[in-house]
Coordinates of C-alpha atoms in Angstrom, one line a residue:
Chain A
X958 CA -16.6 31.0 8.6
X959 CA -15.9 31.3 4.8
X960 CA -15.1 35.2 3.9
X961 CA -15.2 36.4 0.6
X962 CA -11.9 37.6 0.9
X963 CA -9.5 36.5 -1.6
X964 CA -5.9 38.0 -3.0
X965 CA -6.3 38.3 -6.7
X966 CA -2.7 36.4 -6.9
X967 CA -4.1 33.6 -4.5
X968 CA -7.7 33.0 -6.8
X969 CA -5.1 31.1 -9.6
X970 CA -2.7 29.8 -7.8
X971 CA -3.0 25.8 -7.2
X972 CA -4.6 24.1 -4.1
X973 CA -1.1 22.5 -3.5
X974 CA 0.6 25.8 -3.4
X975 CA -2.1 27.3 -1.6
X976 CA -1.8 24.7 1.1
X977 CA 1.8 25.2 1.1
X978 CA 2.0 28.9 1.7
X979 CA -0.6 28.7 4.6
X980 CA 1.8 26.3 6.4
X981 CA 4.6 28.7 5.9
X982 CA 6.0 29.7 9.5
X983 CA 8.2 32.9 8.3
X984 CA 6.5 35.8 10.2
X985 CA 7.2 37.6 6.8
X986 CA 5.2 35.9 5.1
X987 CA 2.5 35.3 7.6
X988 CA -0.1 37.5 5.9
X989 CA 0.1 35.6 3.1
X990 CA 0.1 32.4 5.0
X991 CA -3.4 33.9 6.7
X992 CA -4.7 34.7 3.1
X993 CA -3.9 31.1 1.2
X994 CA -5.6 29.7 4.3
X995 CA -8.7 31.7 3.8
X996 CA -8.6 31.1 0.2
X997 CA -8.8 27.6 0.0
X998 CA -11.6 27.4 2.8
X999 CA -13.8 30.3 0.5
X1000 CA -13.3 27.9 -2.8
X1001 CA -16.0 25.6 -3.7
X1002 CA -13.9 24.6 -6.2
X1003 CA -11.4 22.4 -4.7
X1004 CA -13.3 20.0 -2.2
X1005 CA -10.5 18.0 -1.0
X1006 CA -8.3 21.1 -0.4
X1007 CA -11.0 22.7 1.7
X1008 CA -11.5 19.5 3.6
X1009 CA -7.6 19.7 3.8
X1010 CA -7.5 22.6 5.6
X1011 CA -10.6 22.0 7.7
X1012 CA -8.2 20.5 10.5
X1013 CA -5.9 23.4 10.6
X1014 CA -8.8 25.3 11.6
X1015 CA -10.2 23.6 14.3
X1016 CA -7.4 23.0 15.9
X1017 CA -6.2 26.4 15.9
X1018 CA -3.4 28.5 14.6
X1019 CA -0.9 25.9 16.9
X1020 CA -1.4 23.1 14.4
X1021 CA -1.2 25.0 11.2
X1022 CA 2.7 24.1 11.9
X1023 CA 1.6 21.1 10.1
X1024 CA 2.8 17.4 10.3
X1025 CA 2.5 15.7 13.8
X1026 CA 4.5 12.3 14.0
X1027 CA 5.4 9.4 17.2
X1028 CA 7.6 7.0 16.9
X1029 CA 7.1 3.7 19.6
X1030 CA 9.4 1.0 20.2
X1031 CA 7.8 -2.5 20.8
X1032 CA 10.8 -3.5 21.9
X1033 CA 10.3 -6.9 20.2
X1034 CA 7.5 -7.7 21.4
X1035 CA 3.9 -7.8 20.3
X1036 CA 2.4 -5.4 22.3
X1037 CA 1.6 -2.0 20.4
X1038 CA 2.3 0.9 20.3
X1039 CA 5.0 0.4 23.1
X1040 CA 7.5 3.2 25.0
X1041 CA 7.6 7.1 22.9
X1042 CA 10.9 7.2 21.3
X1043 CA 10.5 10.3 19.3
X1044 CA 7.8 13.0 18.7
X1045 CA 7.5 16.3 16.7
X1046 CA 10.8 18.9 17.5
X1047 CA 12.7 16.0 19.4
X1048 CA 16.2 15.1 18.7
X1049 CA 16.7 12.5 16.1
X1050 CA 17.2 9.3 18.2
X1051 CA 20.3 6.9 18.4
X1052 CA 18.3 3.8 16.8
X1053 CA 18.2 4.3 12.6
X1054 CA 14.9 2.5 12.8
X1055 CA 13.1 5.1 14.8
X1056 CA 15.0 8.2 12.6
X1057 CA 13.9 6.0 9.2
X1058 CA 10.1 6.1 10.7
X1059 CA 10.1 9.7 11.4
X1060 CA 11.7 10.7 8.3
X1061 CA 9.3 8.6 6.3
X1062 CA 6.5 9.2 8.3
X1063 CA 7.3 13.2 7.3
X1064 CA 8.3 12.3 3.7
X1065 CA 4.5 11.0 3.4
X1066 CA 2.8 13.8 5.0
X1067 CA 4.7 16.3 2.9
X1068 CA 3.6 14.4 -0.3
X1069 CA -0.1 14.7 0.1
X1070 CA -0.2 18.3 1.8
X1071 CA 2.6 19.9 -0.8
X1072 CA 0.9 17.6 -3.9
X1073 CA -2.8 17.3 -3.3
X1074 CA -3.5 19.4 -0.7
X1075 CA -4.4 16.9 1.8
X1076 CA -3.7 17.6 5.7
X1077 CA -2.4 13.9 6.9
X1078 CA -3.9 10.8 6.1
X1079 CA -7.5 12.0 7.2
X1080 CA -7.5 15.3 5.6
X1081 CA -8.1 16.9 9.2
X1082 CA -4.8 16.8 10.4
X1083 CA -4.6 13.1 12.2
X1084 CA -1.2 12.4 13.8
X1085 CA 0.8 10.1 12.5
X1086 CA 2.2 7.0 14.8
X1087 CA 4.8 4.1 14.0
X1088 CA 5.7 1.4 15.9
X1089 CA 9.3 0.0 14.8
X1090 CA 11.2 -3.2 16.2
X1091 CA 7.7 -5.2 16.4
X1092 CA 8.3 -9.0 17.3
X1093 CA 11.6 -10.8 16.4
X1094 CA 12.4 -11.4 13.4
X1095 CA 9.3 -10.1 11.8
X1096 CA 9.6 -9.8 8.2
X1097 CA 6.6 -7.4 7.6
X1098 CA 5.1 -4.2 8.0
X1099 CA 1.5 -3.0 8.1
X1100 CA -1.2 -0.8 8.5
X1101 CA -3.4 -1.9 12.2
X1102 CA -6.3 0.6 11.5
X1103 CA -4.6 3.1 13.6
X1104 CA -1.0 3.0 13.0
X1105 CA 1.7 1.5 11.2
X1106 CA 4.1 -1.2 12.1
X1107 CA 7.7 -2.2 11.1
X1108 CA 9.3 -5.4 11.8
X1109 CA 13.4 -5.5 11.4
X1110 CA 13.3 -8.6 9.2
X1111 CA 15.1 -12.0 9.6
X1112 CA 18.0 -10.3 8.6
X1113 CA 18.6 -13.6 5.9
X1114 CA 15.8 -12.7 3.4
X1115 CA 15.1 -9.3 4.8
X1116 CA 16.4 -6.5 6.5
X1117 CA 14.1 -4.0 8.5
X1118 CA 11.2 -2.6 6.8
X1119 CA 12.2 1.2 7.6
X1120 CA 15.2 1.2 4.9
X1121 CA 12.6 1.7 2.1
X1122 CA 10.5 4.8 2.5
X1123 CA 8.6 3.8 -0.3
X1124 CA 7.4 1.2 2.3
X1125 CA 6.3 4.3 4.8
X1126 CA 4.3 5.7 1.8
X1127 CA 3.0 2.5 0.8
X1128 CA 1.5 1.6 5.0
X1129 CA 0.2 5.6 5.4
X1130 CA -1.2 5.5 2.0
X1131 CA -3.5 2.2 3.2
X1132 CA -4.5 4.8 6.1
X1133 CA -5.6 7.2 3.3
X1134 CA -7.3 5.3 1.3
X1135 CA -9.4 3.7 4.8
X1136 CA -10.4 7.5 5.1
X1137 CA -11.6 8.0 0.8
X1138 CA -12.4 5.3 -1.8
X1139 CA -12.0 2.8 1.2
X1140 CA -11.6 -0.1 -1.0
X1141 CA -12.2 -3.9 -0.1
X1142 CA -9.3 -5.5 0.7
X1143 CA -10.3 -8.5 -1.1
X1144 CA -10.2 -9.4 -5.5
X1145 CA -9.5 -6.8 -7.8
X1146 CA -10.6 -4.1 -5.1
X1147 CA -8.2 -5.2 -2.9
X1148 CA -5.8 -5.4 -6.0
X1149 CA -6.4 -1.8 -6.2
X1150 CA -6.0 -1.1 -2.8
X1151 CA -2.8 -2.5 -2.8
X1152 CA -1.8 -0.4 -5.5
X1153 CA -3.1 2.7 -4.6
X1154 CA -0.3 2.3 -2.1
X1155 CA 2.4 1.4 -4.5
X1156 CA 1.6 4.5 -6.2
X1157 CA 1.5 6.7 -3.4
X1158 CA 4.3 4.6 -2.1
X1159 CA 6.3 5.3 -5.0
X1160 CA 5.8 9.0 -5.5
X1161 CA 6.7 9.7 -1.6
X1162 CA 10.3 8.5 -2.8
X1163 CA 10.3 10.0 -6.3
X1164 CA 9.4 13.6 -4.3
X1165 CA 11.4 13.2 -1.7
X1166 CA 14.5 12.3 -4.5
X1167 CA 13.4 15.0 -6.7
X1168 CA 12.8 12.7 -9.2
X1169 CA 11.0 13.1 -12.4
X1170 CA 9.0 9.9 -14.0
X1171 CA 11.9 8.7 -16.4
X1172 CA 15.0 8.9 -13.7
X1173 CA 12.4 6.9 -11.2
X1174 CA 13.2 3.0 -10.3
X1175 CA 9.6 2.3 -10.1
X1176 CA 10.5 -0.3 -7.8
X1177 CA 8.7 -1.2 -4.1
X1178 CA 10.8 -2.2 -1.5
X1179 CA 14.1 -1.5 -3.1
X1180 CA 16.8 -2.2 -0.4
X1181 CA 14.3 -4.4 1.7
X1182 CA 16.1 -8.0 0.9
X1183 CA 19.0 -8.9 3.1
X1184 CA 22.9 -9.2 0.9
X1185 CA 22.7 -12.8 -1.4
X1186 CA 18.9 -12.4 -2.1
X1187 CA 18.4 -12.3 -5.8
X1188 CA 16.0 -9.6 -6.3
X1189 CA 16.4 -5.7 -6.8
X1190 CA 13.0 -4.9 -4.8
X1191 CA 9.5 -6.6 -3.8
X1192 CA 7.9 -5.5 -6.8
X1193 CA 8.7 -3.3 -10.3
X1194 CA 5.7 -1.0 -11.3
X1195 CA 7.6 -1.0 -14.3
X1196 CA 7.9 -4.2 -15.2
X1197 CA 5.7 -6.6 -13.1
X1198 CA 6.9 -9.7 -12.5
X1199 CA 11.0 -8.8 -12.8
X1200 CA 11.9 -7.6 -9.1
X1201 CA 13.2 -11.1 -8.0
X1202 CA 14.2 -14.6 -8.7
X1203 CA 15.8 -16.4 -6.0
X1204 CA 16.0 -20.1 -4.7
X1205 CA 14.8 -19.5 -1.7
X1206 CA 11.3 -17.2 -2.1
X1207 CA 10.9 -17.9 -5.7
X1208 CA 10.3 -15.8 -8.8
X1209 CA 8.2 -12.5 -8.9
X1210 CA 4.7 -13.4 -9.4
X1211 CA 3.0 -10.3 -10.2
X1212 CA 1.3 -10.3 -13.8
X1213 CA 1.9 -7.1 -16.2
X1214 CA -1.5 -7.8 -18.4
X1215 CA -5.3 -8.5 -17.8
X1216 CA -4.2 -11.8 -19.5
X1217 CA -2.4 -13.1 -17.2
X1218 CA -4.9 -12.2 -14.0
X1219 CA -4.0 -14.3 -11.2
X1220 CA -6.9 -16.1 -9.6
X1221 CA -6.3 -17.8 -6.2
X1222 CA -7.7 -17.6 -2.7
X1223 CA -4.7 -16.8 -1.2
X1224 CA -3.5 -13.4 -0.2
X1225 CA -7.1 -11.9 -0.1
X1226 CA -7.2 -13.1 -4.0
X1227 CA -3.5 -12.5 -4.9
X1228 CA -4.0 -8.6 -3.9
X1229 CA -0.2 -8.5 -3.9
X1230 CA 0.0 -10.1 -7.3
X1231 CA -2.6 -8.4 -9.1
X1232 CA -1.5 -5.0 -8.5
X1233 CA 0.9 -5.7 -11.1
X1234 CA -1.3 -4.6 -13.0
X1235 CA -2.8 -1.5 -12.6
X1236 CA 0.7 -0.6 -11.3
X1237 CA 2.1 -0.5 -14.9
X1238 CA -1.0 1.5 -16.3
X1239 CA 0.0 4.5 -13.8
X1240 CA 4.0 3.9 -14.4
X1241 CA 2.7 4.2 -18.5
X1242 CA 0.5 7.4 -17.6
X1243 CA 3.1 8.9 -15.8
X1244 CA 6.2 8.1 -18.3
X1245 CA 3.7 9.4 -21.1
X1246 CA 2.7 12.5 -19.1
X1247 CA 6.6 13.3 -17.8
X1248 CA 8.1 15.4 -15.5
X1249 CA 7.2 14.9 -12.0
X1250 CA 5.3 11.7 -11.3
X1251 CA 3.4 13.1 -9.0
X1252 CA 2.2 16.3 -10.7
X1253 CA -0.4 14.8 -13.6
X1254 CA -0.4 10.8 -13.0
X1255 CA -0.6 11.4 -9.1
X1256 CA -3.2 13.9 -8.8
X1257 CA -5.5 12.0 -10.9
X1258 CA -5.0 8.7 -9.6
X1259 CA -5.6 10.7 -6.0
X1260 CA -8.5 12.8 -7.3
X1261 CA -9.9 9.0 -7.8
X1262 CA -9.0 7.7 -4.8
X1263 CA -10.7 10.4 -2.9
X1264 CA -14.1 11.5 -5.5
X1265 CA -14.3 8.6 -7.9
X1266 CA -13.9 5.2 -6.1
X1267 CA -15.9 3.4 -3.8
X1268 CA -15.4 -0.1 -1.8
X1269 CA -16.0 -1.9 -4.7
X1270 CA -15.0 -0.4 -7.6
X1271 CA -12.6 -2.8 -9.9
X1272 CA -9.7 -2.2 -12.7
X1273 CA -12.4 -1.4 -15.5
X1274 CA -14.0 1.7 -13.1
X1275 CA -10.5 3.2 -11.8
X1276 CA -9.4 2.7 -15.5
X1277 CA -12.7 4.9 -16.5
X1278 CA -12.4 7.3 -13.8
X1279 CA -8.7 8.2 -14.0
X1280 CA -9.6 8.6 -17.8
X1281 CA -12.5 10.9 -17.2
X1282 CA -10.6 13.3 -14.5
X1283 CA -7.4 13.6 -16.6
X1284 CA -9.4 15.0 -19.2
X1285 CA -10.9 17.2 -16.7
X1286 CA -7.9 18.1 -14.8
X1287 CA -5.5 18.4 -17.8
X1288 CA -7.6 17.9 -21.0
X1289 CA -8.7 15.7 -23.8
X1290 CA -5.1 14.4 -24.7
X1291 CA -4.2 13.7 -21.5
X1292 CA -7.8 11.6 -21.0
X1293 CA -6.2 9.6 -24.2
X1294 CA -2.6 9.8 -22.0
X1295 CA -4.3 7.7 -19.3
X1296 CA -6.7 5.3 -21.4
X1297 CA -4.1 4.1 -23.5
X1298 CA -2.3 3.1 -20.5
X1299 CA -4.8 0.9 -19.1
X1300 CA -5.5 -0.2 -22.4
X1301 CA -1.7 -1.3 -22.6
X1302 CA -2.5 -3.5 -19.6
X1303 CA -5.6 -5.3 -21.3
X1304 CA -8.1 -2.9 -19.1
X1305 CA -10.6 -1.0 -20.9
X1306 CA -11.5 3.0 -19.1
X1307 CA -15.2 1.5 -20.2
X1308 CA -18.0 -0.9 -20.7
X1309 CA -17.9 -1.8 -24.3
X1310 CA -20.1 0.7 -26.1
X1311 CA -23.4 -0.6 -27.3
X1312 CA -22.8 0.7 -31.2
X1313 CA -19.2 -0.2 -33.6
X1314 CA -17.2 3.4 -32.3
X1315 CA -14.6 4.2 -35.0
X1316 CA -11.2 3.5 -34.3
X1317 CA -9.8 6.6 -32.8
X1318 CA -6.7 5.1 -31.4
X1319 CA -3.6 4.4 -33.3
X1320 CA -3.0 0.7 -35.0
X1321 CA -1.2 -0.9 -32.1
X1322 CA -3.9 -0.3 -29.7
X1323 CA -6.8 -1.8 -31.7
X1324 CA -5.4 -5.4 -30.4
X1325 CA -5.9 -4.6 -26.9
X1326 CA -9.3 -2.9 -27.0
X1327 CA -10.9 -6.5 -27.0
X1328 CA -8.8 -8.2 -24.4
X1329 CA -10.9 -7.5 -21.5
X1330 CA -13.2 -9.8 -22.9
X1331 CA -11.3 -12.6 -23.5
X1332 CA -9.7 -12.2 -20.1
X1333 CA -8.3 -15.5 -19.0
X1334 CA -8.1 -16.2 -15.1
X1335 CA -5.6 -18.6 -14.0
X1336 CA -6.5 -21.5 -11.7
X1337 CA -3.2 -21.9 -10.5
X1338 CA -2.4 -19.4 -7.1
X1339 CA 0.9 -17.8 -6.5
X1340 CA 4.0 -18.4 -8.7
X1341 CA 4.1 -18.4 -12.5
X1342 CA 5.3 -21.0 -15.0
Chain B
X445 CA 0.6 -35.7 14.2
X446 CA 0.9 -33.9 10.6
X447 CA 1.1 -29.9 10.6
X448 CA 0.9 -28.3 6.9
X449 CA 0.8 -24.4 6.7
X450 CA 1.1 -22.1 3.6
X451 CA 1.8 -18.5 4.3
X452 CA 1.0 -15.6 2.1
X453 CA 0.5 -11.9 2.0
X454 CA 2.1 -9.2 3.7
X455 CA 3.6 -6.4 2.4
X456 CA 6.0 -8.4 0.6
X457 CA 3.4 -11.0 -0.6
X458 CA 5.7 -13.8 -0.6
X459 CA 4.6 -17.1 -0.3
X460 CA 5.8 -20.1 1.5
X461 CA 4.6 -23.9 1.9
X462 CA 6.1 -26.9 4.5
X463 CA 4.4 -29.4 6.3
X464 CA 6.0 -31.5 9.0
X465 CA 5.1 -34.9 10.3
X466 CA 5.7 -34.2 14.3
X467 CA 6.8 -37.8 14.8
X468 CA 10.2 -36.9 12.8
X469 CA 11.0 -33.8 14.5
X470 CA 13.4 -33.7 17.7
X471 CA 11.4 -34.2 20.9
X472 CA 12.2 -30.8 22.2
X473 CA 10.4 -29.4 19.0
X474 CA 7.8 -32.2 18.9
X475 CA 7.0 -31.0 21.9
X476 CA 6.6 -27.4 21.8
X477 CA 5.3 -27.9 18.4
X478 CA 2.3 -30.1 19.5
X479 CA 1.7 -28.1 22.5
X480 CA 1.0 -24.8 20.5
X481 CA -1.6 -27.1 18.9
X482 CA -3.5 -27.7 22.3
X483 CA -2.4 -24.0 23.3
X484 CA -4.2 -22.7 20.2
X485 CA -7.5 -25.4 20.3
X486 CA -6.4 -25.5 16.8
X487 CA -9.8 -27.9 16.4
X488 CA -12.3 -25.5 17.9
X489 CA -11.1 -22.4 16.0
X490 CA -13.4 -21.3 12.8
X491 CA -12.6 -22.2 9.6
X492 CA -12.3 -18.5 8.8
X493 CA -11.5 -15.8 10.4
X494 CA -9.7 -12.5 9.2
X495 CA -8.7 -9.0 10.1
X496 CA -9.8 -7.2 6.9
X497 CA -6.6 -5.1 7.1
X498 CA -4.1 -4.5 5.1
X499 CA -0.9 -5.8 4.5
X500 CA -1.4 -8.3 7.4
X501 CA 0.1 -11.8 6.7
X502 CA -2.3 -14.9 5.8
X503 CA -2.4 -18.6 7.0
X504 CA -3.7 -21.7 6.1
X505 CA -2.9 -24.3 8.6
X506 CA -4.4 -28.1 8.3
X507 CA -3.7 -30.2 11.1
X508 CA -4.6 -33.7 11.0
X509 CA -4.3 -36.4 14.3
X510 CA -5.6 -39.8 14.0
X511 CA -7.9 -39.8 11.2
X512 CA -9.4 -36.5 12.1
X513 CA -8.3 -33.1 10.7
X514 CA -9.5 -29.6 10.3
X515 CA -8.1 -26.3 8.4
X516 CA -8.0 -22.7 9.6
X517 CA -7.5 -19.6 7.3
X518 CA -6.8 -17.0 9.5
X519 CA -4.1 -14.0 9.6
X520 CA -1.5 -12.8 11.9
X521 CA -4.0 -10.3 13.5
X522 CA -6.6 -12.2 13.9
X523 CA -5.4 -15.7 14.9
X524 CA -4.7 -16.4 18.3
X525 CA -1.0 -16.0 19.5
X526 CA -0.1 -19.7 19.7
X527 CA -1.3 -20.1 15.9
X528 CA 0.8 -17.5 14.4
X529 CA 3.8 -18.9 16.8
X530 CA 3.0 -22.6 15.4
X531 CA 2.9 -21.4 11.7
X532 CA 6.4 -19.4 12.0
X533 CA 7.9 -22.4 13.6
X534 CA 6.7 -24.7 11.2
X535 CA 7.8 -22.5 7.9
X536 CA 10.9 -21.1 10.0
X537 CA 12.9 -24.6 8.7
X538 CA 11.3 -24.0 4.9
X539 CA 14.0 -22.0 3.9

């Protein structure tokens, strides 16, 4: 199938825009629709794009319109995915929980095609499904394996898990990662996991705001907690550990710094905790790269995610390979860009090398080059201080 | 009969702690309560059993009746629907 055939405007332009002109469903600009499609399946260059578009292919020009979306209602109950409430080119619905699904469900699906290239969560073009008003009272929302599932809260701590599409980002972006690095969901993989999903989480609201990294609230779950909860959000990539205090569910326990690792056998090792972590690293890549978050930072944390990592890989081998494809995406500053970040965070891109290296790095980093060995893992689980 | 459950994970990762002595509850609640127990054969279930997926909330539940107890960690996908309905009703006063 691959054809040799490629526009000389096409052979430089970007896998993103690439993907984003073959979706294009003006009949003017069909031809060149037709060509960027034929472009990114002829380059070698650009695996994940090819893989992107291997699913418009197969299923035929029909699908090439792009994202496909359902939205069930479990009616409160626990039975999934319950009655179709809305599907692709229906009517928004009367319930803001099903509309909040479909647009975040879209919001994610645009991210990864228009950013990276990537044709739904699978790369071949896998539909997307929701199931909102799960249970009663259900204060959660989550990824099953095959689709994603919103609760409406207890409407006293929480209100329904739809408000935030950063949440919508955050459950899809699980499905990704199932599909590429599919990391543990246990320890510092599992850590990464969970914030692999922050980030994607994160920069399906910043793109869908038009938001570069400096006007971003870095914050997951914003708009989640019911009125008279003390909290801003769930979690601050920002600033771990700041998103809420309250009486009732306690202070924000996510740590900032290797130093303060969390180690408990809770939460699958504190996954939601220690994601604190790494979550700063790519907030400090991203404020350091600027612009749009999901431009530099984004496409090398999902150029990991999908070449680099593997089930097991921990903070010290995403810190090294983010590192190593910055400097191959964007060069040799911007491999500095990403290692100081981690660095910042007590994570070193590296194994110690075996020989002195001279210091490269400005003063203020030398400090944290030896943290990671003198890590420190708490004994106590969940809450701080 | 003493009931203790911690919750943790989810999405939100927020955790939560209560244990109740059965004897001090309302009989209604007693009931029900101790009932979702046998419903669940809270003593024949494995120590440990878990989903594997994400976001999914976790329990540990310890239950302890005349000298004897046992503890399941288990979450809200793969625990038996009595179990997860015990461990709500047990936190739901927590708050």
């Amino acid at each position: 199938m691959r054809r040799p055939a490629r526009h000389p405007l096409l052979c430089i332009v970007p896998p993103h825009l690439l993907a984003h002109l073959a979706l294009q469903r003006d009949p003017r600009l069909r031809d060149i629709a037709d060509r960027a499609l034929r472009t990114l399946l002829a380059s070698e260059q650009f695996r994940g794009a090819r893989s992107a578009v291997g699913g418009l292919v197969m299923r035929g020009p029909a699908s090439a319109a792009g994202k496909q979306r359902i939205v069930f209602d479990a009616a409160h109950g626990g039975v999934l995915p319950g009655r179709r409430v809305r599907g692709e080119g229906d009517q928004p619905a009367g319930d803001p929980a099903v509309n909040e699904a479909f647009d975040g469900l879209g919001a994610t699906w645009d991210l990864f095609f228009e950013a990276y290239a990537r044709n739904s969560i699978d790369g071949r073009g896998a539909r997307l499904d929701a199931s909102v008003h799960y249970r009663v009272d259900f204060d959660n929302a989550f990824w099953d394996g095959r689709q994603m599932v919103f609760g409406d809260g207890d409407g006293v701590i929480f209100e329904r898990f739809t408000k935030s599409v950063d949440v919508i980002g955050h459950e899809l972006a699980h499905a990704v990662t199932q599909h590429a690095a599919n990391l543990v969901y246990e320890g510092q993989p599992g850590a990464l996991n969970e914030h692999v999903s922050d980030v994607f989480g994160s920069l399906v609201k910043q793109k869908a705001l038009g938001q570069a990294a400096d006007q971003a609230d870095w914050l997951i779950g914003a708009g989640l907690f019911a009125p008279g909860v003390r909290g801003r959000a769930l979690r601050s990539m920002k600033n771990p550990g700041t998103a809420y205090d309250d009486r009732r569910i306690g202070r924000d326990p996510q740590p900032a710094h290797m130093r303060d690792y969390v180690d408990t056998p809770e939460d699958n090792g504190g996954v939601h905790i220690n994601s604190g972590i790494p979550n700063r690293a790519f907030c400090l890549a991203a404020l350091a790269f600027g612009g749009p978050a999901w431009e530099r930072a984004g496409r090398v944390w999902y150029l990991a995610l999908t070449e680099a990592l593997g089930p097991r890989s921990d903070f010290e081998a995403i810190a090294k390979a983010t590192s190593e494809i910055a400097g191959r995406e964007f060069g040799r500053s911007a491999a500095t860009t990403v290692a100081d970040a981690w660095r910042a965070c007590g994570v070193a891109p590296a194994p110690p090398r075996p020989r002195p290296a001279p210091p490269r790095r400005k003063g203020a980093h030398l400090a944290d080059q030896r943290v990671p060995e003198r890590r420190v893992r708490r004994a106590t689980a969940g809450t701080r201080g | 009969m003493r009931i203790s459950v911690c919750r943790s994970g989810g999405f939100a990762g927020l955790r939560r702690e209560r244990a109740v002595d059965t004897e001090r509850l309302p009989p209604p609640e007693r009931e029900a309560v101790e009932h979702l127990v046998i419903e669940a054969r809270f003593f024949d279930l494995p120590e440990r059993d878990t989903s594997g997926l994400p976001d999914v909330i976790h329990y540990r539940v310890r239950v302890e009746l005349h000298g004897r107890s046992h503890e399941v960690a288990t979450d809200e996908r793969a625990a038996p629907d009595p179990l997860v309905e015990l461990a709500r009703r047990v936190l739901a006063d927590a708050e």
